[in-house]
Amino acid sequence: MGDTSKSQHKKEKWESDVQKTTQRFPERKKQFHTSSDIDINALYTPEDSNTEQYDEQLGYPGQYPYTRGIQPTMYRSRYWTMRQYAGFGSASETNKRFRYLLDQGQTGLSVAFDLPTQIGYDSDDPMAEGEVGKVGVAIDSLKDMEVLFDQIPLNEVSTSMTINAPASILLAMYIAVGEKQGVKAEALTGTIQNDILKEYIARGTYIYPPKPSMRLITDIFAYCQQNLPKFNTISISGYHIREAGSTAVQEAAFTIANGMAYVDAAIEAGLKVDQFAPRLAFFFNAHNQFFEEAAKFRAARRIWARIMKEHYKAENPKSWKMRFHTQTGGSTLTAQQPDNNIVRVTIQALAAVMGGTQSLHTNSRDEALALPTEDSARIALRTQQIIAQESGVADTIDPLGGSYYVEALTDQIEEQVNEYLQRISEMGGAVQAVEEGYMQREIHQTAYDAQKRIESKEDIIVGLNEYKLEEEINPDLLKVDEQLEQNQIQRTKEVRLSREEEKVNDCLKALRIAARTNENVMPHIVSAVKAYATVGEIANILRDEFGEYTAM
């Protein structure tokens, strides 16, 4: 009997054994599937994956198409950057948290801004009332930014800032703080999120309409190419798309479509693809379905590499590499039995690491209830450190590579993502798809279907719809001082009284003139923040010139 016949005989024997077993012990479900509704087979074999096309589909780590990672040695040389997203109350309070986390072994900062800052309002604006310092740190002027990074050397720390519509203003403040510390702009490292398209799709903290917003983004690309060569000019975010209720496939597809829109806009603005593409970065979510998440990251890298090389004809291999930060899934956390969230976050963080992330934030157990306490933030950081130092998963490159299931799932995710990308391309691209509400409708339907499955208990959420406690345990929560808002307003008024008003007015006038032309606005924003113009004053100049976006 030949090898093929032996193999076939073994398969038939296994299938017979399965039939006998399931007669006595039926499978838990009629059909198993991932969150993206991809069917999960009972068993995977070499027939289910394209591993025979090794060079084309997988290749080696650090080599095109980067399925197995963007670095030749991955975590054997150095671990991913461990960031904890932090920001609450005043700049001084957040500075204390940053310094505490750095002392505990964190290797990069990640700034959360409050809602008024995110939509370009100063703390004393009537629109900011009741929101100052609540979901992040309040930053009104360069004075606040100086306090935020006090005693934190910007030439040694990489900083990620989750800011979008006013990204140009906060980046300008970061540049100015670096200059005051004696750090040249070309030495600064970090990332601004700067991804406005996902705001229209999923999050809502936009200010200006899409076209002028895209102009601001390409102005940042051009400015940073000349002045901040080590800084990531955009973090194209799938995280918030997933938080809004998308599947893993939709998250990858819509994020990549948005990425293509930014590349198109930069090329249209006159930039060469290899001038800006190496500084593009991505930001993904990590949910509970471990293998789907790891496969999503692998598929996304491969798709982006092919798009950049084959569609945009980028020649620099750095332009082909998808570098990404990952954050564990905030929407997966439950207010019920919050300690369960430690387990969820561990699974999600492990999926991100096994998927080859470059940077990671782990959510805290109490984030479904409030901003994290110091203890909760430390546990979240320790989760990453234990994975890195004790689990052994970082000791070999791409430990899931070659798994029949993972490779098959990677191929299926890639196929479904490409179907979405084709549909969006036929609409005219991501900007057109956003304006028509296509992505928003797709996400809303997915979120509705997921909620129905939870309510019917088709999907079990431990502690939420099953395994409940009769009496919930109330953990200690972080509370933001109500006096903070008045203190912040007072500080901002003092800044306005102490600055050179004529200089501020001249800078704002120059910015207005630049906004009316095709001139790059970034140098004028940098000059304005150095003169202590506020976030709101700068954003309002651009509001006057660009208008404000109103959702359909």
Coordinates of C-alpha atoms in Angstrom, one line a residue:
M1 CA 0.0 0.0 0.0
G2 CA 1.5 3.4 -1.1
D3 CA 1.9 6.4 1.2
T4 CA -1.2 8.1 -0.4
S5 CA -3.3 5.0 0.2
K6 CA -2.1 4.8 3.8
S7 CA -2.9 8.4 4.4
Q8 CA -6.4 8.0 2.9
H9 CA -7.0 4.9 5.1
K10 CA -6.0 6.8 8.2
K11 CA -8.3 9.7 7.3
E12 CA -11.2 7.4 6.7
K13 CA -10.5 5.6 10.0
W14 CA -10.5 9.0 11.8
E15 CA -13.8 10.0 10.1
S16 CA -15.3 6.7 11.2
D17 CA -14.1 7.3 14.8
V18 CA -15.6 10.8 14.7
Q19 CA -19.0 9.5 13.6
K20 CA -19.0 6.9 16.4
T21 CA -18.0 9.5 19.0
T22 CA -20.5 12.1 18.0
Q23 CA -23.3 9.6 18.2
R24 CA -22.5 9.3 21.9
F25 CA -21.2 12.8 22.5
P26 CA -22.7 15.3 20.0
E27 CA -20.6 18.3 19.2
R28 CA -21.5 21.5 21.1
K29 CA -22.7 23.3 18.0
K30 CA -23.9 22.4 14.6
Q31 CA -21.4 24.7 13.1
F32 CA -18.4 26.5 14.6
H33 CA -17.3 29.9 13.2
T34 CA -15.1 32.9 13.9
S35 CA -16.3 36.4 14.7
S36 CA -16.1 37.1 11.0
D37 CA -18.4 34.2 10.3
I38 CA -15.7 32.1 8.8
D39 CA -16.5 28.4 9.3
I40 CA -14.2 26.4 11.5
N41 CA -13.5 22.9 10.4
A42 CA -13.2 20.1 13.0
L43 CA -9.6 19.4 11.8
Y44 CA -7.1 21.0 9.5
T45 CA -4.6 19.1 7.4
P46 CA -2.0 20.1 4.7
E47 CA -4.8 20.1 2.2
D48 CA -6.3 23.2 3.8
S49 CA -3.4 25.6 3.5
N50 CA -1.1 26.9 0.8
T51 CA 2.1 26.1 2.7
E52 CA 3.5 24.5 -0.4
Q53 CA 3.7 28.0 -1.9
Y54 CA 6.1 28.9 0.9
D55 CA 8.1 31.7 -0.6
E56 CA 5.0 33.4 -2.2
Q57 CA 2.6 33.1 0.7
L58 CA 4.8 33.0 3.8
G59 CA 8.5 33.6 3.0
Y60 CA 10.9 34.3 5.8
P61 CA 10.6 36.9 8.6
G62 CA 11.8 40.3 7.5
Q63 CA 11.2 39.4 3.9
Y64 CA 8.4 40.2 1.4
P65 CA 5.4 39.6 1.8
Y66 CA 6.1 39.7 5.6
T67 CA 3.5 37.2 6.6
R68 CA 5.8 35.9 9.3
G69 CA 6.9 39.4 10.6
I70 CA 8.6 42.5 9.5
Q71 CA 11.9 41.9 11.3
P72 CA 14.4 39.1 10.6
T73 CA 14.7 38.2 14.3
M74 CA 11.5 39.7 15.8
Y75 CA 11.4 39.4 19.6
R76 CA 14.7 37.4 19.8
S77 CA 16.5 40.7 19.4
R78 CA 14.2 43.0 21.3
Y79 CA 10.7 42.9 22.7
W80 CA 7.8 44.9 21.4
T81 CA 7.4 48.4 22.8
M82 CA 5.2 48.2 26.0
R83 CA 2.9 51.2 26.2
Q84 CA 0.1 51.9 28.6
Y85 CA -2.4 54.3 27.3
A86 CA -2.7 56.9 30.1
G87 CA -4.2 60.4 30.6
F88 CA -6.6 61.9 33.0
G89 CA -7.3 65.2 34.8
S90 CA -4.5 67.7 34.6
A91 CA -1.2 67.6 32.9
S92 CA 0.6 67.3 36.3
E93 CA -1.5 64.3 37.4
T94 CA -0.9 62.5 34.1
N95 CA 2.8 63.3 34.3
K96 CA 2.9 61.5 37.7
R97 CA 1.3 58.4 36.1
F98 CA 3.7 58.5 33.1
R99 CA 6.7 58.6 35.4
Y100 CA 5.3 55.8 37.6
L101 CA 4.7 53.6 34.6
L102 CA 8.2 54.3 33.2
D103 CA 9.6 53.4 36.7
Q104 CA 7.7 50.1 36.5
G105 CA 9.4 49.1 33.2
Q106 CA 7.1 50.6 30.5
T107 CA 9.1 51.3 27.4
G108 CA 6.9 53.9 25.6
L109 CA 4.3 56.5 26.4
S110 CA 0.8 56.7 25.0
V111 CA -1.2 59.8 25.7
A112 CA -5.0 59.9 26.1
F113 CA -6.5 63.4 25.6
D114 CA -9.8 64.6 27.0
L115 CA -12.8 65.1 24.7
P116 CA -12.5 68.9 24.4
T117 CA -8.8 68.6 23.3
Q118 CA -9.8 65.9 20.8
I119 CA -12.3 68.2 19.1
G120 CA -10.3 71.4 19.3
Y121 CA -11.9 73.3 22.2
D122 CA -10.2 75.0 25.1
S123 CA -11.2 74.1 28.6
D124 CA -13.0 77.4 29.1
D125 CA -15.1 77.0 26.0
P126 CA -18.8 76.5 26.8
M127 CA -18.6 73.4 24.6
A128 CA -16.1 71.8 27.0
E129 CA -18.3 72.2 30.1
G130 CA -18.4 69.0 32.2
E131 CA -15.9 67.1 30.0
V132 CA -12.5 68.7 31.1
G133 CA -10.0 65.9 32.1
K134 CA -12.7 63.2 32.2
V135 CA -11.5 60.7 29.6
G136 CA -8.0 61.9 29.1
V137 CA -5.7 64.8 30.0
A138 CA -6.7 68.4 29.3
I139 CA -4.2 70.2 27.0
D140 CA -5.0 73.8 26.1
S141 CA -1.6 75.3 25.5
L142 CA 2.1 74.7 25.3
K143 CA 2.3 75.3 29.0
D144 CA 0.2 72.2 29.7
M145 CA 2.4 70.2 27.3
E146 CA 5.5 71.3 29.1
V147 CA 4.0 70.1 32.4
L148 CA 2.9 66.8 30.8
F149 CA 6.5 65.9 29.8
D150 CA 8.3 67.4 32.8
Q151 CA 11.4 65.3 33.7
I152 CA 10.7 63.0 30.8
P153 CA 13.5 63.2 28.3
L154 CA 12.0 63.2 24.8
N155 CA 15.3 62.0 23.3
E156 CA 15.0 58.7 25.2
V157 CA 11.2 58.0 25.1
S158 CA 8.9 57.2 22.2
T159 CA 5.5 58.9 22.6
S160 CA 2.2 57.9 20.9
M161 CA -0.6 60.4 20.9
T162 CA -4.2 59.4 20.2
I163 CA -5.2 62.7 18.6
N164 CA -6.8 63.1 15.1
A165 CA -8.5 66.3 14.0
P166 CA -6.1 68.6 16.0
A167 CA -3.1 66.2 15.4
S168 CA -1.1 69.0 13.8
I169 CA -1.5 71.2 16.9
L170 CA -0.5 68.6 19.4
L171 CA 2.5 67.5 17.2
A172 CA 3.6 71.1 17.0
M173 CA 3.4 71.3 20.9
Y174 CA 5.5 68.1 21.1
I175 CA 8.1 69.6 18.8
A176 CA 8.2 72.8 20.9
V177 CA 8.6 70.9 24.2
G178 CA 11.5 68.9 22.7
E179 CA 13.1 72.2 21.6
K180 CA 12.8 73.5 25.2
Q181 CA 14.5 70.3 26.4
G182 CA 17.3 70.8 23.9
V183 CA 16.1 67.9 21.7
K184 CA 16.1 68.6 18.0
A185 CA 13.0 67.7 16.0
E186 CA 14.9 65.2 13.9
A187 CA 15.7 63.2 17.1
L188 CA 12.0 62.9 18.2
T189 CA 10.4 59.5 18.0
G190 CA 6.7 58.5 18.3
T191 CA 3.4 58.5 16.5
I192 CA 0.4 60.7 16.1
Q193 CA -2.8 58.9 15.3
N194 CA -3.9 61.5 12.7
D195 CA -6.4 59.1 11.1
I196 CA -9.5 61.2 10.4
L197 CA -11.4 58.8 8.2
K198 CA -12.1 56.4 11.0
E199 CA -13.5 59.3 13.0
Y200 CA -16.3 59.7 10.3
I201 CA -16.7 55.9 10.3
A202 CA -16.7 54.9 13.9
R203 CA -15.6 57.4 16.5
G204 CA -17.0 60.9 15.9
T205 CA -14.2 63.2 17.1
Y206 CA -13.9 65.0 13.8
I207 CA -13.9 68.8 13.2
Y208 CA -13.4 69.6 9.6
P209 CA -14.9 68.0 6.4
P210 CA -13.0 65.1 4.7
K211 CA -11.2 67.1 2.0
P212 CA -9.5 69.8 4.2
S213 CA -8.9 67.1 6.8
M214 CA -6.9 65.1 4.2
R215 CA -5.0 68.3 3.3
L216 CA -3.9 68.7 7.0
I217 CA -2.7 65.1 7.0
T218 CA -0.7 65.4 3.8
D219 CA 0.8 68.7 5.1
I220 CA 2.0 66.8 8.2
F221 CA 3.5 64.1 5.9
A222 CA 5.4 66.7 4.0
Y223 CA 6.6 68.6 7.1
C224 CA 7.7 65.5 9.0
Q225 CA 9.6 64.2 5.9
Q226 CA 11.7 67.3 6.1
N227 CA 11.9 67.9 9.9
L228 CA 10.9 64.7 11.9
P229 CA 12.3 61.8 9.9
K230 CA 11.9 59.3 12.8
F231 CA 8.4 60.2 13.7
N232 CA 5.4 58.2 12.5
T233 CA 3.1 60.6 10.8
I234 CA -0.1 58.6 11.0
S235 CA -1.4 55.6 12.8
I236 CA -4.1 54.2 10.6
S237 CA -6.6 52.9 13.1
G238 CA -8.7 49.8 12.9
Y239 CA -9.0 49.8 16.7
H240 CA -12.0 52.1 16.8
I241 CA -13.6 50.4 13.8
R242 CA -13.5 47.2 15.8
E243 CA -14.7 49.0 19.0
A244 CA -17.8 50.2 17.0
G245 CA -18.7 46.6 16.3
S246 CA -17.0 45.4 13.2
T247 CA -15.7 41.9 12.6
A248 CA -12.0 41.1 12.4
V249 CA -12.2 41.0 8.6
Q250 CA -14.0 44.4 8.4
E251 CA -11.5 45.9 10.8
A252 CA -8.6 44.8 8.5
A253 CA -10.4 45.7 5.3
F254 CA -11.6 49.2 6.3
T255 CA -8.3 50.1 7.9
I256 CA -6.3 49.1 4.8
A257 CA -8.8 50.9 2.5
N258 CA -8.3 54.1 4.7
G259 CA -4.5 53.6 4.4
M260 CA -4.8 53.5 0.6
A261 CA -6.8 56.8 0.7
Y262 CA -4.0 58.5 2.7
V263 CA -1.4 57.2 0.2
D264 CA -3.5 58.4 -2.7
A265 CA -3.9 61.9 -1.1
A266 CA -0.2 62.2 -0.4
I267 CA 0.7 61.2 -4.0
E268 CA -1.9 63.7 -5.3
A269 CA -0.3 66.4 -3.1
G270 CA 2.9 65.8 -4.9
L271 CA 4.8 63.4 -2.6
K272 CA 6.6 60.4 -3.9
V273 CA 5.4 57.1 -2.3
D274 CA 8.8 56.2 -0.9
Q275 CA 9.2 59.6 0.7
F276 CA 6.4 59.1 3.2
A277 CA 5.3 55.4 3.1
P278 CA 8.1 54.1 5.5
R279 CA 6.6 56.3 8.3
L280 CA 3.1 55.0 7.9
A281 CA 2.0 53.0 10.9
F282 CA -1.2 51.1 11.8
F283 CA -3.2 50.5 15.0
F284 CA -5.2 47.3 15.5
N285 CA -7.5 45.8 18.1
A286 CA -7.0 42.4 19.7
H287 CA -10.1 40.5 20.6
N288 CA -10.8 37.1 22.3
Q289 CA -10.7 34.7 19.4
F290 CA -7.1 34.0 19.6
F291 CA -6.4 32.3 16.3
E292 CA -8.5 34.6 14.3
E293 CA -6.7 37.6 15.7
A294 CA -3.2 36.2 15.1
A295 CA -4.3 35.3 11.5
K296 CA -5.8 38.8 11.0
F297 CA -2.4 40.4 11.7
R298 CA -0.6 38.0 9.4
A299 CA -3.1 38.5 6.6
A300 CA -3.0 42.3 7.0
R301 CA 0.8 42.4 6.7
R302 CA 0.7 40.3 3.5
I303 CA -2.1 42.4 1.9
W304 CA -0.4 45.7 2.6
A305 CA 2.9 44.5 1.3
R306 CA 1.4 43.5 -2.0
I307 CA -0.6 46.7 -2.3
M308 CA 2.4 48.9 -1.7
K309 CA 4.7 46.9 -4.0
E310 CA 2.4 46.0 -6.8
H311 CA -0.3 48.7 -6.8
Y312 CA 1.7 51.8 -5.7
K313 CA 5.0 50.5 -7.2
A314 CA 7.0 51.4 -4.1
E315 CA 10.6 50.5 -4.4
N316 CA 11.9 50.8 -0.9
P317 CA 11.2 47.6 1.1
K318 CA 10.5 49.8 4.2
S319 CA 7.4 51.1 2.3
W320 CA 6.1 47.6 2.0
K321 CA 6.2 46.8 5.7
M322 CA 3.1 47.2 7.8
R323 CA 4.2 48.3 11.3
F324 CA 1.5 48.3 13.8
H325 CA 0.6 49.0 17.4
T326 CA -2.1 46.8 19.1
Q327 CA -4.5 47.5 21.9
T328 CA -6.5 44.9 23.6
G329 CA -10.3 45.1 23.1
G330 CA -12.0 47.7 25.3
S331 CA -15.4 46.6 24.1
T332 CA -14.8 43.1 25.3
L333 CA -14.4 44.2 28.9
T334 CA -17.3 43.7 31.3
A335 CA -18.4 45.9 34.2
Q336 CA -19.6 42.6 35.8
Q337 CA -16.8 40.7 37.6
P338 CA -14.1 43.0 36.4
D339 CA -11.3 40.7 37.5
N340 CA -12.3 38.4 34.6
N341 CA -11.0 41.1 32.3
I342 CA -7.4 40.3 33.4
V343 CA -7.8 36.9 31.7
R344 CA -9.4 38.4 28.6
V345 CA -6.6 40.9 28.2
T346 CA -4.0 38.2 28.7
I347 CA -5.5 36.1 25.8
Q348 CA -5.7 39.2 23.6
A349 CA -2.2 40.4 24.4
L350 CA -0.9 36.9 23.6
A351 CA -2.7 36.9 20.2
A352 CA -1.1 40.3 19.4
V353 CA 2.4 39.0 20.3
M354 CA 1.9 35.8 18.3
G355 CA 0.7 37.9 15.4
G356 CA 3.9 40.0 15.4
T357 CA 2.9 43.4 16.8
Q358 CA 5.6 46.1 17.2
S359 CA 3.9 47.8 20.1
L360 CA 1.2 46.8 22.6
H361 CA -1.1 48.4 25.2
T362 CA -3.0 46.1 27.6
N363 CA -6.3 47.4 29.0
S364 CA -6.8 47.5 32.7
R365 CA -9.4 45.4 34.5
D366 CA -11.6 48.3 35.6
E367 CA -11.8 50.2 32.3
A368 CA -15.4 49.2 31.7
L369 CA -16.2 51.2 34.9
A370 CA -13.8 54.1 35.0
L371 CA -10.3 55.3 34.2
P372 CA -7.8 52.7 35.5
T373 CA -6.4 53.0 39.0
E374 CA -2.6 52.8 39.5
D375 CA -2.9 49.2 40.7
S376 CA -4.9 48.2 37.7
A377 CA -2.5 49.9 35.3
R378 CA 0.4 48.1 36.9
I379 CA -1.3 44.7 36.6
A380 CA -2.0 45.4 32.9
L381 CA 1.7 46.3 32.3
R382 CA 2.8 43.2 34.3
T383 CA 0.7 41.1 31.9
Q384 CA 2.9 42.1 29.0
Q385 CA 6.1 41.6 31.1
I386 CA 5.1 38.1 32.1
I387 CA 4.3 37.2 28.5
A388 CA 7.6 38.5 27.4
Q389 CA 9.8 37.2 30.2
E390 CA 8.1 34.0 31.4
S391 CA 6.0 32.4 28.7
G392 CA 8.7 31.6 26.1
V393 CA 6.5 32.7 23.1
A394 CA 9.0 35.4 22.2
D395 CA 11.9 32.9 22.0
T396 CA 11.1 31.7 18.4
I397 CA 9.9 33.7 15.4
D398 CA 6.3 33.3 14.4
P399 CA 5.6 30.2 16.5
L400 CA 2.1 29.8 14.9
G401 CA 3.6 29.7 11.3
G402 CA 2.9 26.4 9.6
S403 CA -0.1 25.6 11.6
Y404 CA -2.6 24.2 9.2
Y405 CA -5.4 26.0 10.9
V406 CA -3.7 29.4 11.1
E407 CA -2.5 29.3 7.5
A408 CA -5.9 28.3 6.2
L409 CA -7.5 31.1 8.3
T410 CA -4.9 33.6 7.2
D411 CA -5.8 32.8 3.5
Q412 CA -9.5 33.0 4.2
I413 CA -9.2 36.4 5.9
E414 CA -7.0 37.7 3.1
E415 CA -9.6 36.6 0.5
Q416 CA -12.5 38.2 2.4
V417 CA -10.5 41.5 3.0
N418 CA -9.7 41.7 -0.7
E419 CA -13.4 41.3 -1.5
Y420 CA -14.2 44.3 0.6
L421 CA -11.3 46.3 -0.9
Q422 CA -12.6 45.6 -4.4
R423 CA -16.1 46.8 -3.4
I424 CA -14.7 50.0 -1.9
S425 CA -12.5 50.6 -4.9
E426 CA -15.5 50.3 -7.2
M427 CA -17.2 53.0 -5.1
G428 CA -14.3 55.3 -5.8
G429 CA -12.2 54.6 -2.7
A430 CA -12.5 55.0 1.1
V431 CA -13.3 58.7 1.2
Q432 CA -16.3 58.1 -1.2
A433 CA -17.3 55.0 0.8
V434 CA -17.3 57.0 4.0
E435 CA -19.3 59.9 2.5
E436 CA -21.9 57.4 1.3
G437 CA -22.0 55.7 4.7
Y438 CA -21.1 52.3 3.4
M439 CA -18.6 51.3 6.0
Q440 CA -20.8 52.7 8.8
R441 CA -23.8 50.6 7.6
E442 CA -21.7 47.4 7.4
I443 CA -20.4 47.9 11.0
H444 CA -23.8 48.8 12.4
Q445 CA -25.3 45.6 11.0
T446 CA -22.5 43.5 12.4
A447 CA -22.8 45.1 15.8
Y448 CA -26.6 44.4 15.8
D449 CA -26.1 40.8 14.9
A450 CA -23.4 40.4 17.6
Q451 CA -25.7 41.8 20.2
K452 CA -28.5 39.5 19.2
R453 CA -26.2 36.5 19.6
I454 CA -25.3 37.7 23.1
E455 CA -28.9 38.2 24.1
S456 CA -29.9 34.7 22.8
K457 CA -26.8 33.2 24.5
E458 CA -25.5 31.8 21.3
D459 CA -22.4 33.7 22.3
I460 CA -21.4 33.3 26.0
I461 CA -19.8 36.3 27.8
V462 CA -18.7 35.0 31.1
G463 CA -20.2 37.0 34.0
L464 CA -22.5 38.9 31.6
N465 CA -25.0 36.5 30.2
E466 CA -23.8 33.3 32.0
Y467 CA -22.0 32.5 35.3
K468 CA -23.4 35.6 36.9
L469 CA -22.9 36.6 40.6
E470 CA -25.9 37.4 42.7
E471 CA -24.0 40.3 44.2
E472 CA -21.3 42.1 42.3
I473 CA -18.0 43.1 43.9
N474 CA -17.5 46.8 43.8
P475 CA -13.8 47.6 43.1
D476 CA -12.0 50.8 44.1
L477 CA -12.3 53.2 41.1
L478 CA -10.3 56.2 40.1
K479 CA -12.2 59.5 40.5
V480 CA -11.3 62.7 38.8
D481 CA -11.5 65.7 41.1
E482 CA -14.5 67.9 40.2
Q483 CA -12.4 71.0 41.0
L484 CA -10.0 70.1 38.2
E485 CA -12.1 71.9 35.5
Q486 CA -12.0 75.2 37.3
N487 CA -8.3 74.9 38.0
Q488 CA -7.6 74.1 34.3
I489 CA -9.7 77.1 33.2
Q490 CA -7.8 79.4 35.5
R491 CA -4.4 78.1 34.2
T492 CA -5.5 78.7 30.6
K493 CA -6.6 82.3 31.5
E494 CA -3.2 82.9 33.1
V495 CA -1.4 81.7 30.0
R496 CA -3.4 84.2 27.9
L497 CA -2.6 87.0 30.3
S498 CA 1.1 86.3 30.4
R499 CA 1.9 85.8 26.6
E500 CA 2.7 88.4 24.0
E501 CA -0.7 89.0 22.4
E502 CA 0.6 90.8 19.3
K503 CA 2.9 87.9 18.5
V504 CA 0.0 85.4 18.9
N505 CA -2.2 87.5 16.6
D506 CA 0.5 87.7 14.0
C507 CA 1.0 83.9 14.1
L508 CA -2.8 83.2 13.8
K509 CA -3.1 85.7 10.9
A510 CA -0.3 84.0 9.0
L511 CA -2.0 80.6 9.7
R512 CA -5.3 81.9 8.3
I513 CA -3.5 83.1 5.1
A514 CA -1.8 79.8 4.6
A515 CA -5.0 77.9 5.1
R516 CA -6.6 79.8 2.3
T517 CA -3.8 78.8 -0.1
N518 CA -1.9 75.6 -0.8
E519 CA 0.9 76.6 1.5
N520 CA 1.8 74.0 4.2
V521 CA 0.1 75.1 7.4
M522 CA 2.5 73.1 9.8
P523 CA 5.2 75.8 10.1
H524 CA 2.6 78.4 11.1
I525 CA 1.0 76.0 13.6
V526 CA 4.4 75.4 15.2
S527 CA 5.0 79.2 15.4
A528 CA 1.6 79.7 16.9
V529 CA 2.0 77.1 19.7
K530 CA 5.5 78.5 20.5
A531 CA 3.8 81.9 21.0
Y532 CA 1.3 80.1 23.4
A533 CA -1.7 80.2 21.2
T534 CA -4.2 77.7 22.5
V535 CA -5.6 74.6 20.9
G536 CA -9.0 76.2 20.6
E537 CA -7.6 79.4 19.0
I538 CA -5.7 77.5 16.3
A539 CA -8.5 75.1 15.7
N540 CA -11.0 77.9 15.3
I541 CA -8.9 79.6 12.6
L542 CA -9.1 76.4 10.7
R543 CA -12.8 76.0 11.5
D544 CA -13.4 79.5 9.9
E545 CA -11.5 78.5 6.8
F546 CA -12.4 74.9 6.3
G547 CA -15.9 74.7 7.9
E548 CA -17.2 71.9 10.2
Y549 CA -18.3 68.5 9.2
T550 CA -21.9 67.4 10.0
A551 CA -22.7 63.7 9.9
M552 CA -25.4 62.6 7.6

